[in-house]
Each structure stands twice: as structure tokens, then as C-alpha cells.
mmCIF file of N, CA and C in Angstrom:
data_model
loop_
_atom_site.group_PDB
_atom_site.id
_atom_site.type_symbol
_atom_site.label_atom_id
_atom_site.label_comp_id
_atom_site.label_asym_id
_atom_site.label_seq_id
_atom_site.Cartn_x
_atom_site.Cartn_y
_atom_site.Cartn_z
ATOM 1 N N MET A 1 14.009 -40.207 -60.276
ATOM 2 C CA MET A 1 12.880 -40.431 -59.422
ATOM 3 C C MET A 1 13.318 -40.847 -58.022
ATOM 4 N N ASN A 2 14.376 -41.551 -57.961
ATOM 5 C CA ASN A 2 14.918 -41.959 -56.676
ATOM 6 C C ASN A 2 15.326 -40.736 -55.859
ATOM 7 N N ARG A 3 15.807 -39.719 -56.555
ATOM 8 C CA ARG A 3 16.222 -38.481 -55.889
ATOM 9 C C ARG A 3 15.029 -37.777 -55.251
ATOM 10 N N THR A 4 13.882 -37.758 -55.903
ATOM 11 C CA THR A 4 12.679 -37.112 -55.382
ATOM 12 C C THR A 4 12.206 -37.825 -54.121
ATOM 13 N N VAL A 5 12.263 -39.109 -54.083
ATOM 14 C CA VAL A 5 11.856 -39.881 -52.917
ATOM 15 C C VAL A 5 12.777 -39.572 -51.748
ATOM 16 N N GLU A 6 14.068 -39.435 -52.012
ATOM 17 C CA GLU A 6 15.012 -39.106 -50.938
ATOM 18 C C GLU A 6 14.737 -37.716 -50.367
ATOM 19 N N GLN A 7 14.392 -36.767 -51.240
ATOM 20 C CA GLN A 7 14.094 -35.409 -50.772
ATOM 21 C C GLN A 7 12.827 -35.392 -49.927
ATOM 22 N N LEU A 8 11.814 -36.137 -50.360
ATOM 23 C CA LEU A 8 10.576 -36.188 -49.591
ATOM 24 C C LEU A 8 10.799 -36.866 -48.244
ATOM 25 N N ALA A 9 11.648 -37.885 -48.229
ATOM 26 C CA ALA A 9 11.926 -38.576 -46.974
ATOM 27 C C ALA A 9 12.786 -37.724 -46.056
ATOM 28 N N ALA A 10 13.625 -36.858 -46.607
ATOM 29 C CA ALA A 10 14.518 -36.028 -45.807
ATOM 30 C C ALA A 10 13.788 -34.862 -45.139
ATOM 31 N N ALA A 11 12.700 -34.366 -45.711
ATOM 32 C CA ALA A 11 11.978 -33.219 -45.165
ATOM 33 C C ALA A 11 11.443 -33.502 -43.767
ATOM 34 N N PRO A 12 10.742 -34.613 -43.513
ATOM 35 C CA PRO A 12 10.275 -34.871 -42.149
ATOM 36 C C PRO A 12 11.429 -35.137 -41.185
ATOM 37 N N VAL A 13 12.530 -35.694 -41.667
ATOM 38 C CA VAL A 13 13.672 -35.954 -40.801
ATOM 39 C C VAL A 13 14.283 -34.636 -40.335
ATOM 40 N N ALA A 14 14.373 -33.659 -41.220
ATOM 41 C CA ALA A 14 14.919 -32.345 -40.846
ATOM 42 C C ALA A 14 14.015 -31.664 -39.813
ATOM 43 N N GLY A 15 12.719 -31.791 -39.993
ATOM 44 C CA GLY A 15 11.784 -31.222 -39.007
ATOM 45 C C GLY A 15 11.917 -31.900 -37.662
ATOM 46 N N MET A 16 12.091 -33.224 -37.707
ATOM 47 C CA MET A 16 12.253 -33.974 -36.470
ATOM 48 C C MET A 16 13.539 -33.581 -35.760
ATOM 49 N N ILE A 17 14.613 -33.374 -36.525
ATOM 50 C CA ILE A 17 15.890 -32.960 -35.938
ATOM 51 C C ILE A 17 15.750 -31.584 -35.291
ATOM 52 N N MET A 18 15.017 -30.675 -35.915
ATOM 53 C CA MET A 18 14.804 -29.329 -35.351
ATOM 54 C C MET A 18 14.020 -29.414 -34.031
ATOM 55 N N VAL A 19 13.002 -30.263 -33.978
ATOM 56 C CA VAL A 19 12.209 -30.405 -32.751
ATOM 57 C C VAL A 19 13.069 -30.962 -31.621
ATOM 58 N N VAL A 20 13.882 -31.965 -31.918
ATOM 59 C CA VAL A 20 14.752 -32.558 -30.904
ATOM 60 C C VAL A 20 15.797 -31.543 -30.443
ATOM 61 N N ALA A 21 16.350 -30.769 -31.379
ATOM 62 C CA ALA A 21 17.348 -29.762 -31.020
ATOM 63 C C ALA A 21 16.734 -28.680 -30.122
ATOM 64 N N CYS A 22 15.524 -28.248 -30.449
ATOM 65 C CA CYS A 22 14.854 -27.244 -29.600
ATOM 66 C C CYS A 22 14.549 -27.822 -28.223
ATOM 67 N N GLY A 23 14.145 -29.079 -28.163
ATOM 68 C CA GLY A 23 13.888 -29.723 -26.885
ATOM 69 C C GLY A 23 15.141 -29.806 -26.032
ATOM 70 N N LEU A 24 16.259 -30.156 -26.663
ATOM 71 C CA LEU A 24 17.526 -30.208 -25.933
ATOM 72 C C LEU A 24 17.941 -28.820 -25.447
ATOM 73 N N LEU A 25 17.698 -27.808 -26.266
ATOM 74 C CA LEU A 25 18.031 -26.433 -25.894
ATOM 75 C C LEU A 25 17.210 -25.978 -24.676
ATOM 76 N N VAL A 26 15.908 -26.269 -24.687
ATOM 77 C CA VAL A 26 15.042 -25.900 -23.560
ATOM 78 C C VAL A 26 15.464 -26.663 -22.302
ATOM 79 N N THR A 27 15.781 -27.934 -22.453
ATOM 80 C CA THR A 27 16.223 -28.730 -21.308
ATOM 81 C C THR A 27 17.519 -28.173 -20.720
ATOM 82 N N ALA A 28 18.461 -27.809 -21.593
ATOM 83 C CA ALA A 28 19.725 -27.237 -21.118
ATOM 84 C C ALA A 28 19.486 -25.913 -20.395
ATOM 85 N N ALA A 29 18.561 -25.093 -20.913
ATOM 86 C CA ALA A 29 18.256 -23.818 -20.263
ATOM 87 C C ALA A 29 17.642 -24.050 -18.883
ATOM 88 N N LEU A 30 16.761 -25.028 -18.752
ATOM 89 C CA LEU A 30 16.152 -25.317 -17.452
ATOM 90 C C LEU A 30 17.173 -25.846 -16.453
ATOM 91 N N VAL A 31 18.078 -26.709 -16.913
ATOM 92 C CA VAL A 31 19.118 -27.220 -16.020
ATOM 93 C C VAL A 31 20.013 -26.080 -15.559
ATOM 94 N N ALA A 32 20.362 -25.164 -16.468
ATOM 95 C CA ALA A 32 21.202 -24.020 -16.101
ATOM 96 C C ALA A 32 20.474 -23.117 -15.099
ATOM 97 N N ALA A 33 19.160 -22.922 -15.271
ATOM 98 C CA ALA A 33 18.396 -22.078 -14.346
ATOM 99 C C ALA A 33 18.352 -22.700 -12.956
ATOM 100 N N VAL A 34 18.195 -24.020 -12.889
ATOM 101 C CA VAL A 34 18.162 -24.692 -11.589
ATOM 102 C C VAL A 34 19.518 -24.590 -10.906
ATOM 103 N N ARG A 35 20.590 -24.783 -11.639
ATOM 104 C CA ARG A 35 21.933 -24.669 -11.056
ATOM 105 C C ARG A 35 22.191 -23.248 -10.564
ATOM 106 N N PHE A 36 21.755 -22.267 -11.339
ATOM 107 C CA PHE A 36 21.916 -20.873 -10.928
ATOM 108 C C PHE A 36 21.135 -20.613 -9.638
ATOM 109 N N GLY A 37 19.906 -21.125 -9.553
ATOM 110 C CA GLY A 37 19.090 -20.951 -8.352
ATOM 111 C C GLY A 37 19.709 -21.606 -7.140
ATOM 112 N N ILE A 38 20.307 -22.768 -7.317
ATOM 113 C CA ILE A 38 20.978 -23.441 -6.209
ATOM 114 C C ILE A 38 22.157 -22.606 -5.724
ATOM 115 N N GLY A 39 22.910 -22.017 -6.656
ATOM 116 C CA GLY A 39 24.040 -21.170 -6.268
ATOM 117 C C GLY A 39 23.598 -19.936 -5.509
ATOM 118 N N VAL A 40 22.504 -19.312 -5.956
ATOM 119 C CA VAL A 40 21.985 -18.132 -5.261
ATOM 120 C C VAL A 40 21.524 -18.516 -3.862
ATOM 121 N N ARG A 41 20.866 -19.640 -3.738
ATOM 122 C CA ARG A 41 20.364 -20.093 -2.435
ATOM 123 C C ARG A 41 21.505 -20.366 -1.456
ATOM 124 N N GLN A 42 22.618 -20.897 -1.968
ATOM 125 C CA GLN A 42 23.751 -21.189 -1.094
ATOM 126 C C GLN A 42 24.453 -19.913 -0.618
ATOM 127 N N ARG A 43 24.357 -18.832 -1.405
ATOM 128 C CA ARG A 43 24.993 -17.571 -1.000
ATOM 129 C C ARG A 43 24.146 -16.785 -0.003
ATOM 130 N N GLU A 44 22.865 -17.119 0.152
ATOM 131 C CA GLU A 44 21.993 -16.412 1.087
ATOM 132 C C GLU A 44 22.377 -16.745 2.525
ATOM 133 N N PRO A 45 22.098 -15.824 3.453
ATOM 134 C CA PRO A 45 22.395 -16.132 4.857
ATOM 135 C C PRO A 45 21.484 -17.245 5.363
ATOM 136 N N ALA A 46 21.958 -17.929 6.393
ATOM 137 C CA ALA A 46 21.192 -19.028 6.966
ATOM 138 C C ALA A 46 19.942 -18.486 7.662
ATOM 139 N N PRO A 47 18.903 -19.299 7.791
ATOM 140 C CA PRO A 47 17.715 -18.830 8.509
ATOM 141 C C PRO A 47 18.050 -18.561 9.976
ATOM 142 N N PRO A 48 17.294 -17.685 10.631
ATOM 143 C CA PRO A 48 17.613 -17.332 12.016
ATOM 144 C C PRO A 48 17.459 -18.528 12.955
ATOM 145 N N ARG A 49 18.303 -18.545 13.961
ATOM 146 C CA ARG A 49 18.231 -19.603 14.974
ATOM 147 C C ARG A 49 17.126 -19.266 15.968
ATOM 148 N N ARG A 50 16.786 -20.220 16.789
ATOM 149 C CA ARG A 50 15.735 -20.019 17.779
ATOM 150 C C ARG A 50 16.103 -18.898 18.749
ATOM 151 N N SER A 51 17.369 -18.766 19.059
ATOM 152 C CA SER A 51 17.793 -17.722 20.000
ATOM 153 C C SER A 51 17.739 -16.325 19.387
ATOM 154 N N ASP A 52 17.666 -16.237 18.063
ATOM 155 C CA ASP A 52 17.604 -14.933 17.397
ATOM 156 C C ASP A 52 16.203 -14.334 17.406
ATOM 157 N N HIS A 53 15.184 -15.129 17.698
ATOM 158 C CA HIS A 53 13.813 -14.644 17.677
ATOM 159 C C HIS A 53 13.495 -13.883 18.958
ATOM 160 N N PRO A 54 12.580 -12.911 18.883
ATOM 161 C CA PRO A 54 12.212 -12.170 20.090
ATOM 162 C C PRO A 54 11.463 -13.070 21.070
ATOM 163 N N THR A 55 11.546 -12.727 22.340
ATOM 164 C CA THR A 55 10.861 -13.501 23.379
ATOM 165 C C THR A 55 9.818 -12.632 24.066
ATOM 166 N N LEU A 56 8.921 -13.270 24.781
ATOM 167 C CA LEU A 56 7.886 -12.538 25.515
ATOM 168 C C LEU A 56 8.506 -11.758 26.666
ATOM 169 N N PRO A 57 7.961 -10.602 26.996
ATOM 170 C CA PRO A 57 8.451 -9.891 28.175
ATOM 171 C C PRO A 57 8.129 -10.692 29.445
ATOM 172 N N ARG A 58 8.817 -10.369 30.531
ATOM 173 C CA ARG A 58 8.609 -11.092 31.795
ATOM 174 C C ARG A 58 7.196 -10.912 32.325
ATOM 175 N N THR A 59 6.568 -9.797 31.977
ATOM 176 C CA THR A 59 5.220 -9.530 32.468
ATOM 177 C C THR A 59 4.158 -10.309 31.697
ATOM 178 N N GLY A 60 4.530 -10.997 30.641
ATOM 179 C CA GLY A 60 3.578 -11.779 29.864
ATOM 180 C C GLY A 60 3.238 -11.087 28.555
ATOM 181 N N PRO A 61 2.300 -11.651 27.815
ATOM 182 C CA PRO A 61 1.959 -11.067 26.523
ATOM 183 C C PRO A 61 1.319 -9.694 26.676
ATOM 184 N N VAL A 62 1.565 -8.854 25.701
ATOM 185 C CA VAL A 62 1.016 -7.496 25.703
ATOM 186 C C VAL A 62 -0.388 -7.561 25.122
ATOM 187 N N ARG A 63 -1.325 -6.938 25.787
ATOM 188 C CA ARG A 63 -2.719 -6.954 25.343
ATOM 189 C C ARG A 63 -3.049 -5.671 24.590
ATOM 190 N N GLU A 64 -4.058 -5.769 23.752
ATOM 191 C CA GLU A 64 -4.507 -4.600 22.999
ATOM 192 C C GLU A 64 -5.333 -3.706 23.909
ATOM 193 N N GLU A 65 -5.144 -2.412 23.746
ATOM 194 C CA GLU A 65 -5.902 -1.457 24.544
ATOM 195 C C GLU A 65 -6.814 -0.676 23.612
ATOM 196 N N SER A 66 -8.079 -0.681 23.906
ATOM 197 C CA SER A 66 -9.054 0.021 23.091
ATOM 198 C C SER A 66 -9.597 1.202 23.882
ATOM 199 N N GLN A 67 -9.722 2.338 23.218
ATOM 200 C CA GLN A 67 -10.152 3.537 23.922
ATOM 201 C C GLN A 67 -10.943 4.409 22.961
ATOM 202 N N MET A 68 -12.060 4.934 23.409
ATOM 203 C CA MET A 68 -12.856 5.859 22.606
ATOM 204 C C MET A 68 -12.259 7.257 22.784
ATOM 205 N N ARG A 69 -11.979 7.931 21.678
ATOM 206 C CA ARG A 69 -11.362 9.252 21.724
ATOM 207 C C ARG A 69 -12.332 10.290 21.166
ATOM 208 N N GLU A 70 -12.188 11.526 21.617
ATOM 209 C CA GLU A 70 -12.976 12.630 21.060
ATOM 210 C C GLU A 70 -12.037 13.808 20.823
ATOM 211 N N PRO A 71 -12.336 14.615 19.816
ATOM 212 C CA PRO A 71 -11.412 15.697 19.470
ATOM 213 C C PRO A 71 -11.463 16.839 20.477
ATOM 214 N N ASN A 72 -10.338 17.525 20.605
ATOM 215 C CA ASN A 72 -10.290 18.751 21.408
ATOM 216 C C ASN A 72 -10.986 19.857 20.623
ATOM 217 N N GLU A 73 -11.354 20.888 21.320
ATOM 218 C CA GLU A 73 -11.995 22.016 20.658
ATOM 219 C C GLU A 73 -11.003 22.728 19.737
ATOM 220 N N VAL A 74 -11.498 23.190 18.608
ATOM 221 C CA VAL A 74 -10.663 23.940 17.672
ATOM 222 C C VAL A 74 -10.598 25.388 18.165
ATOM 223 N N PRO A 75 -9.396 25.944 18.299
ATOM 224 C CA PRO A 75 -9.320 27.334 18.775
ATOM 225 C C PRO A 75 -9.915 28.291 17.744
ATOM 226 N N ARG A 76 -10.592 29.273 18.234
ATOM 227 C CA ARG A 76 -11.194 30.274 17.336
ATOM 228 C C ARG A 76 -10.239 31.443 17.153
ATOM 229 N N ALA A 77 -10.345 32.063 15.989
ATOM 230 C CA ALA A 77 -9.525 33.241 15.712
ATOM 231 C C ALA A 77 -10.033 34.404 16.566
ATOM 232 N N ALA A 78 -9.120 35.267 16.945
ATOM 233 C CA ALA A 78 -9.501 36.434 17.753
ATOM 234 C C ALA A 78 -10.399 37.349 16.923
ATOM 235 N N ASP A 79 -11.191 38.146 17.606
ATOM 236 C CA ASP A 79 -12.094 39.056 16.893
ATOM 237 C C ASP A 79 -11.305 39.959 15.967
ATOM 238 N N GLY A 80 -11.749 40.051 14.740
ATOM 239 C CA GLY A 80 -11.102 40.921 13.759
ATOM 240 C C GLY A 80 -9.869 40.302 13.126
ATOM 241 N N ALA A 81 -9.411 39.172 13.612
ATOM 242 C CA ALA A 81 -8.220 38.543 13.030
ATOM 243 C C ALA A 81 -8.628 37.656 11.858
ATOM 244 N N ASP A 82 -7.648 37.339 11.048
ATOM 245 C CA ASP A 82 -7.909 36.430 9.933
ATOM 246 C C ASP A 82 -8.229 35.047 10.489
ATOM 247 N N ARG A 83 -8.875 34.282 9.654
ATOM 248 C CA ARG A 83 -9.200 32.925 10.092
ATOM 249 C C ARG A 83 -7.922 32.095 10.227
ATOM 250 N N LEU A 84 -7.995 31.045 11.028
ATOM 251 C CA LEU A 84 -6.841 30.176 11.244
ATOM 252 C C LEU A 84 -6.685 29.223 10.050
ATOM 253 N N THR A 85 -5.467 29.021 9.647
ATOM 254 C CA THR A 85 -5.187 28.101 8.551
ATOM 255 C C THR A 85 -4.726 26.760 9.132
ATOM 256 N N PRO A 86 -4.751 25.702 8.326
ATOM 257 C CA PRO A 86 -4.391 24.384 8.852
ATOM 258 C C PRO A 86 -2.991 24.325 9.461
ATOM 259 N N TYR A 87 -2.020 25.012 8.884
ATOM 260 C CA TYR A 87 -0.676 24.924 9.460
ATOM 261 C C TYR A 87 -0.585 25.657 10.788
ATOM 262 N N GLN A 88 -1.488 26.593 11.051
ATOM 263 C CA GLN A 88 -1.503 27.252 12.351
ATOM 264 C C GLN A 88 -2.163 26.360 13.414
ATOM 265 N N LEU A 89 -3.054 25.506 12.984
ATOM 266 C CA LEU A 89 -3.721 24.599 13.915
ATOM 267 C C LEU A 89 -2.811 23.454 14.322
ATOM 268 N N GLY A 90 -1.963 23.004 13.417
ATOM 269 C CA GLY A 90 -1.094 21.866 13.719
ATOM 270 C C GLY A 90 -1.888 20.572 13.706
ATOM 271 N N ASN A 91 -1.414 19.597 14.455
ATOM 272 C CA ASN A 91 -2.144 18.329 14.547
ATOM 273 C C ASN A 91 -3.389 18.520 15.381
ATOM 274 N N ALA A 92 -4.403 17.765 15.055
ATOM 275 C CA ALA A 92 -5.653 17.846 15.810
ATOM 276 C C ALA A 92 -5.559 16.881 16.982
ATOM 277 N N PRO A 93 -5.234 17.373 18.181
ATOM 278 C CA PRO A 93 -5.094 16.467 19.324
ATOM 279 C C PRO A 93 -6.455 15.937 19.770
ATOM 280 N N THR A 94 -6.431 14.788 20.391
ATOM 281 C CA THR A 94 -7.654 14.204 20.933
ATOM 282 C C THR A 94 -7.443 13.906 22.403
ATOM 283 N N ARG A 95 -8.540 13.581 23.072
ATOM 284 C CA ARG A 95 -8.491 13.233 24.489
ATOM 285 C C ARG A 95 -9.413 12.038 24.694
ATOM 286 N N PRO A 96 -9.248 11.332 25.794
ATOM 287 C CA PRO A 96 -10.156 10.213 26.054
ATOM 288 C C PRO A 96 -11.592 10.708 26.146
ATOM 289 N N GLY A 97 -12.499 9.990 25.548
ATOM 290 C CA GLY A 97 -13.902 10.386 25.557
ATOM 291 C C GLY A 97 -14.531 10.186 26.921
ATOM 292 N N SER A 98 -15.573 10.958 27.192
ATOM 293 C CA SER A 98 -16.256 10.828 28.478
ATOM 294 C C SER A 98 -17.066 9.532 28.522
ATOM 295 N N ASP A 99 -17.555 9.079 27.378
ATOM 296 C CA ASP A 99 -18.316 7.839 27.304
ATOM 297 C C ASP A 99 -17.440 6.786 26.619
ATOM 298 N N GLN A 100 -17.039 5.768 27.352
ATOM 299 C CA GLN A 100 -16.133 4.760 26.818
ATOM 300 C C GLN A 100 -16.850 3.548 26.233
ATOM 301 N N THR A 101 -18.172 3.595 26.118
ATOM 302 C CA THR A 101 -18.891 2.467 25.518
ATOM 303 C C THR A 101 -18.879 2.628 23.997
ATOM 304 N N ARG A 102 -18.770 1.501 23.327
ATOM 305 C CA ARG A 102 -18.744 1.530 21.874
ATOM 306 C C ARG A 102 -20.103 1.927 21.330
ATOM 307 N N PRO A 103 -20.135 2.774 20.306
ATOM 308 C CA PRO A 103 -21.427 3.123 19.720
ATOM 309 C C PRO A 103 -22.006 1.898 19.002
ATOM 310 N N ARG A 104 -23.266 1.646 19.193
ATOM 311 C CA ARG A 104 -23.934 0.511 18.571
ATOM 312 C C ARG A 104 -24.912 0.999 17.514
ATOM 313 N N ARG A 105 -25.266 0.080 16.651
ATOM 314 C CA ARG A 105 -26.216 0.397 15.594
ATOM 315 C C ARG A 105 -27.587 0.641 16.213
ATOM 316 N N GLN A 106 -28.247 1.680 15.733
ATOM 317 C CA GLN A 106 -29.571 1.980 16.249
ATOM 318 C C GLN A 106 -30.606 1.163 15.486
ATOM 319 N N ARG A 107 -31.651 0.805 16.173
ATOM 320 C CA ARG A 107 -32.714 0.019 15.571
ATOM 321 C C ARG A 107 -33.348 0.803 14.430
ATOM 322 N N GLY A 108 -33.512 0.180 13.279
ATOM 323 C CA GLY A 108 -34.147 0.826 12.139
ATOM 324 C C GLY A 108 -33.184 1.568 11.245
ATOM 325 N N SER A 109 -31.945 1.709 11.645
ATOM 326 C CA SER A 109 -30.996 2.405 10.779
ATOM 327 C C SER A 109 -30.398 1.416 9.801
ATOM 328 N N GLY A 110 -29.819 1.929 8.736
ATOM 329 C CA GLY A 110 -29.277 1.091 7.667
ATOM 330 C C GLY A 110 -28.228 0.133 8.165
ATOM 331 N N GLY A 111 -27.124 0.486 8.543
ATOM 332 C CA GLY A 111 -26.094 -0.448 8.951
ATOM 333 C C GLY A 111 -24.947 -0.429 7.966
ATOM 334 N N SER A 112 -25.237 -0.149 6.730
ATOM 335 C CA SER A 112 -24.164 0.009 5.755
ATOM 336 C C SER A 112 -24.530 1.171 4.850
ATOM 337 N N LEU A 113 -23.533 1.795 4.335
ATOM 338 C CA LEU A 113 -23.751 2.953 3.473
ATOM 339 C C LEU A 113 -24.376 2.462 2.178
ATOM 340 N N GLY A 114 -25.530 2.977 1.850
ATOM 341 C CA GLY A 114 -26.198 2.556 0.622
ATOM 342 C C GLY A 114 -26.755 1.159 0.726
ATOM 343 N N GLY A 115 -27.055 0.713 1.933
ATOM 344 C CA GLY A 115 -27.542 -0.641 2.130
ATOM 345 C C GLY A 115 -28.960 -0.835 1.668
ATOM 346 N N GLY A 116 -29.669 0.229 1.384
ATOM 347 C CA GLY A 116 -31.025 0.106 0.883
ATOM 348 C C GLY A 116 -32.060 -0.097 1.961
ATOM 349 N N GLY A 117 -31.630 0.007 3.215
ATOM 350 C CA GLY A 117 -32.591 -0.163 4.308
ATOM 351 C C GLY A 117 -33.523 1.032 4.411
ATOM 352 N N GLY A 118 -34.569 0.851 5.207
ATOM 353 C CA GLY A 118 -35.565 1.908 5.362
ATOM 354 C C GLY A 118 -34.979 3.155 5.989
ATOM 355 N N GLY A 119 -34.153 2.992 7.002
ATOM 356 C CA GLY A 119 -33.492 4.126 7.632
ATOM 357 C C GLY A 119 -34.385 4.870 8.590
ATOM 358 N N ALA A 120 -35.675 4.905 8.384
ATOM 359 C CA ALA A 120 -36.577 5.634 9.282
ATOM 360 C C ALA A 120 -37.092 4.691 10.354
ATOM 361 N N LYS A 121 -37.391 5.246 11.512
ATOM 362 C CA LYS A 121 -37.917 4.427 12.617
ATOM 363 C C LYS A 121 -39.397 4.265 12.496
#
């Protein structure tokens, strides 16, 4: 009977030893990961110095330029010739628009696609 009591007492001790061993294993893995990260960080190049950064041009900061553009006319195929294909047209060049004011929303129009507005004036 004494043997049975020892076996019952040993079962929770073995479980406790397994939990402590797993905890030590996880702790060792985390310490190794931190050391590895420190080594990688030390091998990286140093951050740039102040003199390495770009500076403003002498003329001052560059401003954004906004311009309304309109497409050039598409050339038509000669009479009796086949129609023009996209590779024959090339890039679609544009030119500055004659009206440089931004288009504004018209009164009574939706304002967003599928906005549910009346749309009619």
C-alpha cells in the first residue's frame, strides 16, 4: 500500500517537472532569439548622418504645379484604308486645356457614383 501512495504522489511531480522543463526551454529559446536579433542589428549599417540627407535647392522648396489637360485629336484613317490599331496610334498625347479652371459640381447633380441623389435639375 505504501507503494501505491508513492506512485500517486509521483504522478503530479512528474507533470510539474515537465511544465518547468518546457518553461525553461521556451525561456532559453527567447533568450537565443534576442541575442540573435542583437547580432543582426550590430551587423546592419549605421543610420545616415545629417550630411547624407538631401537639402533644399537654392531657389527654395519646389511647389506643385496643377494643370488641366485635354487630349489631342485622334488621327483618322485615310479613305479606303484599314482602321488604325492601338499600336499605330502610340501614346495618346495631351496638351494644356484652353480652360484652366477646375470643373465644379453642378447644382442638382449626384456628386458620387450611385449616390442616390435626384440627378435632375
